[in-house]
Coordinates of C-alpha atoms and ligand atoms in Angstrom, one line a residue:
X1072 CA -1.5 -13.1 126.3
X1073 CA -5.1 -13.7 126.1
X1074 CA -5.2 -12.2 129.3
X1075 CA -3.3 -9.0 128.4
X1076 CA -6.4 -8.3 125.9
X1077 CA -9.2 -9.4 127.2
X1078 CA -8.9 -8.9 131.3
X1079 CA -7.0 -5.5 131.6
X1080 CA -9.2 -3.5 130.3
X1081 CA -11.5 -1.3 133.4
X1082 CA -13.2 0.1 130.8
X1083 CA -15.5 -2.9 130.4
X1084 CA -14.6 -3.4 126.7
X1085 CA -15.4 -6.6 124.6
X1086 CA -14.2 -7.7 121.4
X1087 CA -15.8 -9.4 118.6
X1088 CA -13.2 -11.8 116.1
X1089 CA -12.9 -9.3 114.1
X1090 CA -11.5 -6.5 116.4
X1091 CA -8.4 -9.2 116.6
X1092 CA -5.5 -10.6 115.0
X1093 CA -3.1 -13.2 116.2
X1094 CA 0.7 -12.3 115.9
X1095 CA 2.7 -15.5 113.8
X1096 CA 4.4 -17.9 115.9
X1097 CA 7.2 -20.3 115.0
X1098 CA 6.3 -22.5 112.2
X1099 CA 8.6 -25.6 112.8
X1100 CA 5.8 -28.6 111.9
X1101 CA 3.7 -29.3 108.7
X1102 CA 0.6 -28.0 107.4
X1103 CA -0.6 -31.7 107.9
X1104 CA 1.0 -32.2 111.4
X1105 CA -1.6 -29.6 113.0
X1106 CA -3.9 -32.0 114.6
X1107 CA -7.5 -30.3 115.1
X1108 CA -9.4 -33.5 116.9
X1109 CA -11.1 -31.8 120.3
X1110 CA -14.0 -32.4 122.4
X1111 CA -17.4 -31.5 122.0
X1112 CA -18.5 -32.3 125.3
X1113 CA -16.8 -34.1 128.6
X1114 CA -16.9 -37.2 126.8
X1115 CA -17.7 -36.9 123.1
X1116 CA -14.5 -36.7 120.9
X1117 CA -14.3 -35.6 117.2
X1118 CA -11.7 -35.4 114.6
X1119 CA -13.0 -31.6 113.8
X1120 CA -14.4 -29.2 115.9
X1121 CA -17.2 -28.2 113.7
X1122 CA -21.0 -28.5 114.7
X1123 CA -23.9 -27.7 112.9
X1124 CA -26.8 -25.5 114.4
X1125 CA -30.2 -26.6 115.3
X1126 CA -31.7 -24.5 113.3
X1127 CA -34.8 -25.6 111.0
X1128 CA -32.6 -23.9 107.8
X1129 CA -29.2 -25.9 108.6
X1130 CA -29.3 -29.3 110.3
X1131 CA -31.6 -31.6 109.3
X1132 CA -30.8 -35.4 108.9
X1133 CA -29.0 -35.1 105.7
X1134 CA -26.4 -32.2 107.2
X1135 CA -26.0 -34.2 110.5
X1136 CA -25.3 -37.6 108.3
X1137 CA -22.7 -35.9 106.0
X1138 CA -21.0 -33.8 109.1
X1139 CA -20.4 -36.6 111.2
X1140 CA -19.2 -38.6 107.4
X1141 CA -16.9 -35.5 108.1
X1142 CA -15.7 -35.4 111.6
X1143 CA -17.7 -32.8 112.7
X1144 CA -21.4 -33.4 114.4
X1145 CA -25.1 -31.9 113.6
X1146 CA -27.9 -31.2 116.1
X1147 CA -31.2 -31.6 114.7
X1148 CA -33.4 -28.9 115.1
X1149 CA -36.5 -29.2 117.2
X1150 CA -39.1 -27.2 114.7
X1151 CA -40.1 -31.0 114.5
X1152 CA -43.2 -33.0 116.2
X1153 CA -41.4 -35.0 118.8
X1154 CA -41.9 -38.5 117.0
X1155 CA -40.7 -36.6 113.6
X1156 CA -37.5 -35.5 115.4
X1157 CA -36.6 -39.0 116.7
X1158 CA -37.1 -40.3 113.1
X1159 CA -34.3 -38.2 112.1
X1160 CA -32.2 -39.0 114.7
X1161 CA -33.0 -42.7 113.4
X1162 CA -32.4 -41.4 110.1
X1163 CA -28.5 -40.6 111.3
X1164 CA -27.6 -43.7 113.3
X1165 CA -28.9 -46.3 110.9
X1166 CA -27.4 -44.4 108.4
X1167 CA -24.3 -47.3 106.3
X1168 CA -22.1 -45.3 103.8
X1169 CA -22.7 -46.3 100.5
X1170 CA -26.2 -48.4 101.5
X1171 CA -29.9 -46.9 101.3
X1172 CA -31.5 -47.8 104.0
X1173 CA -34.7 -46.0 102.6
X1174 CA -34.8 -46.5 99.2
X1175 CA -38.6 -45.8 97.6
X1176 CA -40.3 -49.2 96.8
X1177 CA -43.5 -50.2 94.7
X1178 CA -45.2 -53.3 94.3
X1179 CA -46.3 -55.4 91.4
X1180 CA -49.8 -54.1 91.4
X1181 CA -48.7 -50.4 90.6
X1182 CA -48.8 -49.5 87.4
X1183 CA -46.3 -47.5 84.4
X1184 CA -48.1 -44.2 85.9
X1185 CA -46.4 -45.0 89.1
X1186 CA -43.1 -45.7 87.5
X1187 CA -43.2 -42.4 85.7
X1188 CA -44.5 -40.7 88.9
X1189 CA -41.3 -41.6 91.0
X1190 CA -39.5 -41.1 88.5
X1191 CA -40.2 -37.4 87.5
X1192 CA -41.4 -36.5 91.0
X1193 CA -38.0 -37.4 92.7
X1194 CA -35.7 -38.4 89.4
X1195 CA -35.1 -42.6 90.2
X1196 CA -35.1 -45.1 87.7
X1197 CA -34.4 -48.7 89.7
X1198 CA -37.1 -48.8 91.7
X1199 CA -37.0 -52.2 93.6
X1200 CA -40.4 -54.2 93.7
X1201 CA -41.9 -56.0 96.8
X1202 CA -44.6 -57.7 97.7
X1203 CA -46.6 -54.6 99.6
X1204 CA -44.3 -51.8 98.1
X1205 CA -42.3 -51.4 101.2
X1206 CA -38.9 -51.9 102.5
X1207 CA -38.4 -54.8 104.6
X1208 CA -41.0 -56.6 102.2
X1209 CA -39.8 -59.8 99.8
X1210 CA -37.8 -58.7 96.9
X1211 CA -39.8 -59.3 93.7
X1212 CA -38.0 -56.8 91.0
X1213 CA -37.4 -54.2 89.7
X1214 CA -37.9 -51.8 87.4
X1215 CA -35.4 -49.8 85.4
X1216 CA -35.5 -47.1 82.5
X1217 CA -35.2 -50.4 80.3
X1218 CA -38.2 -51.6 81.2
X1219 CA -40.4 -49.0 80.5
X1220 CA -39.2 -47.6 77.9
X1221 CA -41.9 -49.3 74.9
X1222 CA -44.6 -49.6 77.2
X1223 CA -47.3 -46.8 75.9
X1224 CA -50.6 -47.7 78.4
X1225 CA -50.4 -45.8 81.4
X1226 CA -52.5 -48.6 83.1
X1227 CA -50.1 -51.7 82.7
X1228 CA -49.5 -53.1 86.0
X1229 CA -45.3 -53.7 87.2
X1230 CA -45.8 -57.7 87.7
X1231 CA -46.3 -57.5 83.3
X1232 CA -42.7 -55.8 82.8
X1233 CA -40.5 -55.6 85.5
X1234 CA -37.3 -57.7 85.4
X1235 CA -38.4 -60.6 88.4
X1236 CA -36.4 -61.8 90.9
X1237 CA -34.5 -64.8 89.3
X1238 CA -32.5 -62.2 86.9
X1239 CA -31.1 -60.3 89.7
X1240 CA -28.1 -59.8 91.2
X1241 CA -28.3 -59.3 94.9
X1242 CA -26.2 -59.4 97.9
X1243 CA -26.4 -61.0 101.5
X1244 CA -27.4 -58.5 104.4
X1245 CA -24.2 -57.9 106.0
X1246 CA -22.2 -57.3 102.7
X1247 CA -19.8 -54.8 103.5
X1248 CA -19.7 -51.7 101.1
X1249 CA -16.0 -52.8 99.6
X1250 CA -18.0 -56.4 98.1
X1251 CA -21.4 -54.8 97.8
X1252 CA -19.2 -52.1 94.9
X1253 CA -17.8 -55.4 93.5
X1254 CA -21.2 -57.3 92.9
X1255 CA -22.2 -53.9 91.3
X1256 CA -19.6 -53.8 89.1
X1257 CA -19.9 -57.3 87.8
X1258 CA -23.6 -57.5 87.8
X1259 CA -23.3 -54.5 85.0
X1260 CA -26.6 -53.1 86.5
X1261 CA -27.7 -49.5 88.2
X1262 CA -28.7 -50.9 91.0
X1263 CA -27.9 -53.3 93.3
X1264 CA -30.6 -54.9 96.2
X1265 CA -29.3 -56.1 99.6
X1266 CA -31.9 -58.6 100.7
X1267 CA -31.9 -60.8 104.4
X1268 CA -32.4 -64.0 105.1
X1269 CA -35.6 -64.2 103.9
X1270 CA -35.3 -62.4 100.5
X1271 CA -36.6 -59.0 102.0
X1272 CA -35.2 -55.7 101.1
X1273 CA -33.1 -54.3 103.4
X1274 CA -31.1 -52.0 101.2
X1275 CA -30.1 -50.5 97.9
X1276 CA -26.9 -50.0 96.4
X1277 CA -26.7 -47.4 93.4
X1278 CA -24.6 -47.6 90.9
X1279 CA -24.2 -43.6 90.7
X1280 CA -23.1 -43.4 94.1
X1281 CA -20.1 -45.7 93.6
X1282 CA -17.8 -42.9 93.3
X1283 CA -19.1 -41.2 96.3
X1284 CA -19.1 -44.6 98.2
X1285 CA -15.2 -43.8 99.6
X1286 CA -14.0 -43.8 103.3
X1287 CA -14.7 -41.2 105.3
X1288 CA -11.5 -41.8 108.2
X1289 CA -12.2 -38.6 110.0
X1290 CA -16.3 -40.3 110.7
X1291 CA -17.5 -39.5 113.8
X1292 CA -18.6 -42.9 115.0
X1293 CA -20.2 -44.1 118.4
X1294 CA -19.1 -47.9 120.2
X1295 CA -21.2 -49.6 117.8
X1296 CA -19.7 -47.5 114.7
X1297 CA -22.6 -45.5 114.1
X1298 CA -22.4 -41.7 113.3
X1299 CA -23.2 -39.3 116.1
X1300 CA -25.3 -37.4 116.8
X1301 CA -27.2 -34.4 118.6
X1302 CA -30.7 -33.2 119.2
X1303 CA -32.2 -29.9 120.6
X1304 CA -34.7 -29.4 123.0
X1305 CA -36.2 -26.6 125.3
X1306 CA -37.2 -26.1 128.4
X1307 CA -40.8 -27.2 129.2
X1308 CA -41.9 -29.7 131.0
X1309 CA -43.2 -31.6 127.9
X1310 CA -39.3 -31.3 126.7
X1311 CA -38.5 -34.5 129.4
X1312 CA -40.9 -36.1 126.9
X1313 CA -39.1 -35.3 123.8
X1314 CA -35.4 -36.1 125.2
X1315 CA -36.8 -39.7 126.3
X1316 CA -37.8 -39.7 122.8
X1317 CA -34.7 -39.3 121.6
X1318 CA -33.4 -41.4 124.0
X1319 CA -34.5 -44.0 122.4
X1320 CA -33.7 -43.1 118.8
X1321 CA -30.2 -43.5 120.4
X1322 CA -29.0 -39.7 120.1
X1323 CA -25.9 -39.1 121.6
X1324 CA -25.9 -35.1 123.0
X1325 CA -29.1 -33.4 123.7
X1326 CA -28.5 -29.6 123.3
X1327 CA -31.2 -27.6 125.9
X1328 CA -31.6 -24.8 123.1
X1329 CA -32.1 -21.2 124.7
X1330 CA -30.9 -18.0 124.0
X1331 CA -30.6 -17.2 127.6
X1332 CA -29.3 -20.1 129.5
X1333 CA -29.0 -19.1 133.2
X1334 CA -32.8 -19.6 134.0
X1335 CA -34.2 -22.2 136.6
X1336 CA -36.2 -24.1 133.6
X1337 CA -33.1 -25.3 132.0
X1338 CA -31.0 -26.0 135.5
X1339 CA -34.1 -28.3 136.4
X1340 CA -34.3 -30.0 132.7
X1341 CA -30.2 -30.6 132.7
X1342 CA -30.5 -32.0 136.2
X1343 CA -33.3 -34.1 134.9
X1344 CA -31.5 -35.4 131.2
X1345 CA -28.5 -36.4 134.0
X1346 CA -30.7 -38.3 136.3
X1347 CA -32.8 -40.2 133.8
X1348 CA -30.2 -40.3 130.9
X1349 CA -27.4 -40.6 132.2
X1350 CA -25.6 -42.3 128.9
X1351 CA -26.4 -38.8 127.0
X1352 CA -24.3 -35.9 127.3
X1353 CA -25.9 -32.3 128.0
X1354 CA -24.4 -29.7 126.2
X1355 CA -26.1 -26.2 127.8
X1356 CA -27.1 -22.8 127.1
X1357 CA -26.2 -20.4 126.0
X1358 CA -24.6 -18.7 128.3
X1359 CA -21.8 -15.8 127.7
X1360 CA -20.4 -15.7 131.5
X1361 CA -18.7 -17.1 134.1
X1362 CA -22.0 -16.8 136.3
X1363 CA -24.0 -18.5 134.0
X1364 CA -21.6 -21.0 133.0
X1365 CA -21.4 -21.6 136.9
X1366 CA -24.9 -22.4 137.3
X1367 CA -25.4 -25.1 134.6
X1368 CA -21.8 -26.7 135.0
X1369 CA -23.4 -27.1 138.6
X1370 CA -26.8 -28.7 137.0
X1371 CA -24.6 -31.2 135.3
X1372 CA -23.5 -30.1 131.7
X1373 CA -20.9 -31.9 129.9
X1374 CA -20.5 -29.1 127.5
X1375 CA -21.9 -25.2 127.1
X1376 CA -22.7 -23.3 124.7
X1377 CA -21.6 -19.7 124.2
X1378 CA -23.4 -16.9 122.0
X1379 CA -25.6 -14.5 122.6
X1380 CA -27.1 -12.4 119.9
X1381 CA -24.3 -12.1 118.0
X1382 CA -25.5 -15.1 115.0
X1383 CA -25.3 -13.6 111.5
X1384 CA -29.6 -13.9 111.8
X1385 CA -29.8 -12.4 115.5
X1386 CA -31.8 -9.5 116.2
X1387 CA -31.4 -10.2 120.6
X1388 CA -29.0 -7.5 121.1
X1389 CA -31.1 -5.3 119.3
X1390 CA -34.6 -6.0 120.5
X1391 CA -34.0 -6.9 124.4
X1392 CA -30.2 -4.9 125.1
X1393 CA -28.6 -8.3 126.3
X1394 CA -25.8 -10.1 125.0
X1395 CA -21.7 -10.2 124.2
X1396 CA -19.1 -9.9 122.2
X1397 CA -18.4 -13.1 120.6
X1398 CA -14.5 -13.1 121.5
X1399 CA -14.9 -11.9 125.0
X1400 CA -18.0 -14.3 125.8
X1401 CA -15.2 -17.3 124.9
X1402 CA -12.6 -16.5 126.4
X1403 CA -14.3 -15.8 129.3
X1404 CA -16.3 -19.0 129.5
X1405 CA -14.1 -20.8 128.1
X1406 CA -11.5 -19.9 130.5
X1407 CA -14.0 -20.4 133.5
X1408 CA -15.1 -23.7 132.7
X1409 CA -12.0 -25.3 131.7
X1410 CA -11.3 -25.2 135.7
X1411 CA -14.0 -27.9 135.7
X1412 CA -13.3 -30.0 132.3
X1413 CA -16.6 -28.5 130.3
X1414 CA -15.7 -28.3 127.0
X1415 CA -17.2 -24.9 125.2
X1416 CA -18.7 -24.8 121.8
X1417 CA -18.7 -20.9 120.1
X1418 CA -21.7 -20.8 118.8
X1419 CA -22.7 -18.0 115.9
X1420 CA -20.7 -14.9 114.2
X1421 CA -18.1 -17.5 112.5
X1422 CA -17.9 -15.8 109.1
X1423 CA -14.3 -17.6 108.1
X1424 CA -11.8 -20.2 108.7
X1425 CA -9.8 -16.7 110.6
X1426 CA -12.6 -16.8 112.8
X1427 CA -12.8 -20.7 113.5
X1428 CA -9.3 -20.6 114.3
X1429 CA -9.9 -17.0 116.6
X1430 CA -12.6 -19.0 118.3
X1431 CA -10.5 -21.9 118.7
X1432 CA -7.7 -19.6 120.0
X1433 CA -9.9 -17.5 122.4
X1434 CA -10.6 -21.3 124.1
X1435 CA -13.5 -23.0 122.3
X1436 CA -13.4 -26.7 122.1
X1437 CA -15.7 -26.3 118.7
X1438 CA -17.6 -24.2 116.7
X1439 CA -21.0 -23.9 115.9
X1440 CA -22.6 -22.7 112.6
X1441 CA -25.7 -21.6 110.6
X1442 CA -24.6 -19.2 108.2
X1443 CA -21.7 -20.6 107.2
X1444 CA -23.5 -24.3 106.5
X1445 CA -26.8 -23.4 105.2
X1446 CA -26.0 -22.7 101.9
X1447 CA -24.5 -25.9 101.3
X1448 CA -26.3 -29.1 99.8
X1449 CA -26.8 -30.9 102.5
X1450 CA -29.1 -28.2 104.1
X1451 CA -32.5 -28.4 103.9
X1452 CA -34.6 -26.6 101.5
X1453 CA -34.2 -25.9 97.7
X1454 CA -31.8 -23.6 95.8
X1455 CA -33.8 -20.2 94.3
X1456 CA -32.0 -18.0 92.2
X1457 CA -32.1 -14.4 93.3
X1458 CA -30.5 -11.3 90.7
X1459 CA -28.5 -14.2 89.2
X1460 CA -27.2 -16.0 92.1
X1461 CA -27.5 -19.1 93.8
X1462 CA -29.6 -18.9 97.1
X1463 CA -30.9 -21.2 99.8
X1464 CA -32.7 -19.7 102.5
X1465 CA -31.8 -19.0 105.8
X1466 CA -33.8 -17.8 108.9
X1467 CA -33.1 -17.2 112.8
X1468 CA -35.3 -19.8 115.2
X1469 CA -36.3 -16.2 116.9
X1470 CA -37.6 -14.8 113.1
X1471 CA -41.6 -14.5 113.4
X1472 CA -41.6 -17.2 110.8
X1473 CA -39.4 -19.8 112.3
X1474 CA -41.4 -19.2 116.1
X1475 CA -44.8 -19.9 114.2
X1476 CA -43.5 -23.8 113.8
X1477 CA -42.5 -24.5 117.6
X1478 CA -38.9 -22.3 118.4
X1479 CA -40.6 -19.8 120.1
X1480 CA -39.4 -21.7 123.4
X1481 CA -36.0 -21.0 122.4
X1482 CA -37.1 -17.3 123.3
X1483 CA -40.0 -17.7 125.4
X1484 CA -40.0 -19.8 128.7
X1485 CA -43.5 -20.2 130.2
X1486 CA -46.8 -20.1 128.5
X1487 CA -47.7 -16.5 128.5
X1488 CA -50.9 -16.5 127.3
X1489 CA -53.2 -15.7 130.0
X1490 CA -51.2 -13.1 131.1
X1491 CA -52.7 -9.1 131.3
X1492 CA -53.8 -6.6 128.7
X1493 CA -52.9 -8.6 125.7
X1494 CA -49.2 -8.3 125.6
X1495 CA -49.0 -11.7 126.0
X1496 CA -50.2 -12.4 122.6
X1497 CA -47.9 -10.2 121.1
X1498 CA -44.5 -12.2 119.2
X1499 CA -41.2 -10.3 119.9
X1500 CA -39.2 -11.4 116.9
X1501 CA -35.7 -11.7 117.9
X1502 CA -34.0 -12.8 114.9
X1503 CA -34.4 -12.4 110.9
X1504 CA -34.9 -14.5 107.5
X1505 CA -33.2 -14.4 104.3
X1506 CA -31.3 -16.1 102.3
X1507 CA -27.4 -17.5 102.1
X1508 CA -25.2 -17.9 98.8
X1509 CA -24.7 -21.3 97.4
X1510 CA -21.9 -23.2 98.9
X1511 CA -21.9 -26.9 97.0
X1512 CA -21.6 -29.7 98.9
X1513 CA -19.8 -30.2 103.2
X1514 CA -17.8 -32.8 101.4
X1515 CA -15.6 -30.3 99.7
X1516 CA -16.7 -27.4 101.8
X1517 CA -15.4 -29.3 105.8
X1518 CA -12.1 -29.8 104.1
X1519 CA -11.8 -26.8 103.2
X1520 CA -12.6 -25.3 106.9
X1521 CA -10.5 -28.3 108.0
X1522 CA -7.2 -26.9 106.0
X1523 CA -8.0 -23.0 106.6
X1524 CA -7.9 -23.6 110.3
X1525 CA -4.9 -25.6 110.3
X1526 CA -3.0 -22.8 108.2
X1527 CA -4.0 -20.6 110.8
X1528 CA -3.0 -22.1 113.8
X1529 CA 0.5 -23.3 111.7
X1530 CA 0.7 -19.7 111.6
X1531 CA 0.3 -18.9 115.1
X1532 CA 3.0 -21.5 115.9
X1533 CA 0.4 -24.1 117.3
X1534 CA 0.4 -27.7 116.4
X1535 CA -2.7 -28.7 118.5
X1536 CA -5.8 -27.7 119.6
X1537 CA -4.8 -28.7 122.7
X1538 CA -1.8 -26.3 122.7
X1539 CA -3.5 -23.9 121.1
X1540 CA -5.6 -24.0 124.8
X1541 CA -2.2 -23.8 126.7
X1542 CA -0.5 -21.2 124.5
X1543 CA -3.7 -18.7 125.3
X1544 CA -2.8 -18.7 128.8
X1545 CA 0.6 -19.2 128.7
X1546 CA 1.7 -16.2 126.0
X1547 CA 3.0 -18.5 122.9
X1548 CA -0.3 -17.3 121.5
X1549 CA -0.6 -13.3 121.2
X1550 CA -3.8 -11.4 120.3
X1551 CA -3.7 -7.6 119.7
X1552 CA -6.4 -5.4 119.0
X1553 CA -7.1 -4.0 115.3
X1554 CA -8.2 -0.6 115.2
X1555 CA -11.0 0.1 112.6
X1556 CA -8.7 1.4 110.0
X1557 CA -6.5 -2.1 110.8
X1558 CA -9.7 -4.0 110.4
X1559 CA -10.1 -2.4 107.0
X1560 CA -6.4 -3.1 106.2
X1561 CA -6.8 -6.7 107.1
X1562 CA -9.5 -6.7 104.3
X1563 CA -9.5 -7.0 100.4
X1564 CA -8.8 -3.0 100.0
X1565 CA -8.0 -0.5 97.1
X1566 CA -9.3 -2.9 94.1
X1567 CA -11.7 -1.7 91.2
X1568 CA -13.2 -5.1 91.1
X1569 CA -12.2 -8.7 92.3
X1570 CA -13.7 -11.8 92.4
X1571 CA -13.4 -14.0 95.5
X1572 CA -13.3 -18.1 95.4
X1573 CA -12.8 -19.5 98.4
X1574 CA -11.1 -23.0 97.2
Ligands
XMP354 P1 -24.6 -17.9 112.6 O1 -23.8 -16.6 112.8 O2 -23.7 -19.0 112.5 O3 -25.4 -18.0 114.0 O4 -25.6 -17.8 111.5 C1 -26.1 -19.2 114.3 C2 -26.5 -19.2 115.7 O5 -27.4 -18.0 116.0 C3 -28.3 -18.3 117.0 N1 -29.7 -18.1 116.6 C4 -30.3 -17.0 116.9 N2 -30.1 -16.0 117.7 N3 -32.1 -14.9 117.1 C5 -31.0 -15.0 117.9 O6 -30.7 -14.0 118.6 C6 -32.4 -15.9 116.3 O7 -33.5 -15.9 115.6 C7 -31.5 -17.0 116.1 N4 -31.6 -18.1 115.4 C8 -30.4 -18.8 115.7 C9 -28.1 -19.8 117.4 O8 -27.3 -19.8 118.6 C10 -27.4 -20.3 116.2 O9 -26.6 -21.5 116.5

């Protein structure tokens, strides 16, 4: 049993995924019977237990948009000023599948230059006309490759050439997406404007993004069915500031980001999110023990997170001698805090679906990831090529870099800089940057997790996350240690060359 590994061992030792290796159960369900829905806190519920870190390289509003279109949830970084942050958290709960709410505008006084600037600055044709060039403005055009395409002076203004109003099809605010894709299809055009009441712009509906305009059923959705989401904050006191921010941006989880949760700062800023937020659950950390869970479950957190220098960017172990094996740190937490209902997000080290499903079966609730996500499309930042491949980049919130735009709290809890003989000014960098492989868009990559996991805990004999949690304690799920020359076993081995797709 879990406990077999994990708690007789007087020799203090801990265990990282990759040190173990479940032992098959008995399959007798389908691949598509294991149900992998879980909590990511007390009382937020998802069809996947995937999270995305809130890191200024992963989760953005784009990432947390597509992974709650998934199942999973983001948390949007806090490398943001506080009024930027909120907009992204906007960003993610006005976000309508299929509709752009922020579609770039112009109005009839711009000119062709304008058209051809949008247009080879950020690659739209269809721009929609209003009255001052902004969204939520009357609907006067718009302006598509067409229109342009025999004008020569640069200086023309839009009101001379733009299709008007009159020969457009629009639809009614309120449309939903199914009628919105029907108007497009009969209208014959690119694009199709969503106008209210009083003819003004309230959304756009490409005719490119009709294939990608499906269902999402797994969506993570709140009471008003809009996609969830989380924000991070630190521990200072002008943090209380930034979480009523996002308060009312309508975030649903704040995450108090540090890498060492058991401090005073963050029991006084959970106690305070509970008391003056009470509709927004607290997910804390990170912690990696039972003592440190104990503290903040006693503060008031509805979930916790577990890691401590052990993210693929980390340099904490390293640089300050603190810290725990991944496997060890969740099962231990996990273990702990399911005595009081708090869910547990692993957070860092996931390097596969066998790990996700490790995690999972060592008593996480979800995962969290950087490494794994930021190479995907919906990260921020641009693709590079590097020796031939694909790269986005990727940095730790503790890299020098990353601390320079506001994460040094993560790392750092009181202003130090009147303290003595200049140490204070000194940065400890506790984390890297580099750069991640390309891994094409969450909407085939999540699925992909989804069904790895599943095979997994099919394999294990498990048809629920839920008894995944009982089997750990009650022996139906067995863990045994891999020695090195196991680990190597368990790995591609003995090949001249192979190439490795992963779906
Ligand atoms: P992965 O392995 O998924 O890890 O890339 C992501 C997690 O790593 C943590 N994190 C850091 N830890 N120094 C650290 O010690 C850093 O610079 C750093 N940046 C992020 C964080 O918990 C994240 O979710």
């Amino acid at each position: 049993t879990g406990k077999d590994v994990f708690c007789n061992n007087k020799a203090c030792v801990a265990y990282t995924y990759d040190d173990l290796i479940m032992m098959p159960g008995h399959i007798n369900f389908g691949l598509n019977d294991v149900d992998i829905s879980t909590k990511v806190t007390k009382n937020i519920s998802l069809k996947l237990p995937f999270v995305s870190s809130p890191m200024d390289t992963v989760t953005e509003a784009k990432m947390a948009i597509h992974m709650a279109l998934m199942g999973g949830i983001g948390i949007i970084h806090s490398n943001f000023s506080m009024a930027d942050q909120a907009a992204e958290v906007i960003k993610v709960k006005k976000f309508k599948n299929g509709f752009i709410t922020d579609p770039v505008c112009l109005s009839p006084q711009h000119t062709v230059a304008d058209v051809l600037r949008v247009k080879q600055t950020l690659g739209y044709s269809g721009i929609p006309i209003t009255q001052d060039g902004n969204m939520g403005s009357k609907l006067l055009g718009i302006v598509s490759n067409r229109d342009t395409t025999f004008v020569d002076d640069m200086s023309i203004k839009i009101r001379e050439f733009m299709t008007p109003r009159a020969a457009l099809s629009v639809a009614k605010e309120g449309v939903d997406l199914e009628e919105a894709n029907e108007i497009l299809k009969a209208s014959k055009k690119g694009k199709l404007p969503v106008v209210n009441e009083n003819d003004e712009l309230v959304a756009l509906i490409a005719r490119t993004d009709l294939q990608k305009n499906r269902d999402f059923p797994l969506a993570s959705k709140d009471a008003n069915k809009q996609l969830l989401v989380g924000a991070a904050i630190g521990t200072r006191p002008d943090d209380r500031d930034r979480a009523a921010a996002l308060a009312d941006a309508g975030v649903d989880v704040i995450v108090v980001d540090s890498s060492q949760g058991d401090s005073l700062f963050q029991i006084e800023i959970v106690q305070h999110l509970k008391e003056k937020h009470p509709q927004i659950d607290v997910i804390a950390g990170n912690v990696v023990t039972p003592s440190q869970a104990l503290h903040l479950i006693q503060a008031g957190a509805d979930g916790l997170r577990v890691g401590m220098g052990i993210g693929s960017i980390c340099t904490t172990q390293e640089v300050c001698a603190v810290g725990r094996a991944q496997a060890s740190a969740v099962y231990h937490v996990a273990k702990f805090a399911a005595k009081y209902g708090v869910p547990i997000v692993a957070d860092g080290g996931i390097k596969s679906t066998g790990h996700i499903t490790k995690a999972l079966c060592c008593g996480a609730s979800c995962v969290m990831m950087g490494s794994m996500l930021a190479g995907t499309d919906e990260a921020p930042g641009e693709y590079f090529y590097q020796d031939g491949v694909r790269l986005k980049r990727y940095r730790g919130m503790g890299s020098l870099e990353a601390m320079t735009k506001g994460s040094e709290k993560r790392y750092v809890w009181e202003d130090t800089k009147a303290s003595a003989c200049g140490a204070a000014a000194v940065k400890v960098a506790q984390g890297v940057s580099g750069a991640v492989q390309d891994k094409g868009t969450l909407r085939r990559y999540i699925p992909y997790l989804m069904q790895g996991v599943r095979h997994g805990l099919q394999d294990a004999g498990v048809k629920s996350l839920e008894e995944a949690k009982e089997s750990l304690y009650n022996g139906k799920i067995r863990f045994e240690i891999r020695s090195p020359a196991a680990q190597k076993e368990g790995g591609v081995h003995g090949l001249h060359s192979y190439q490795k797709r992963l779906y």
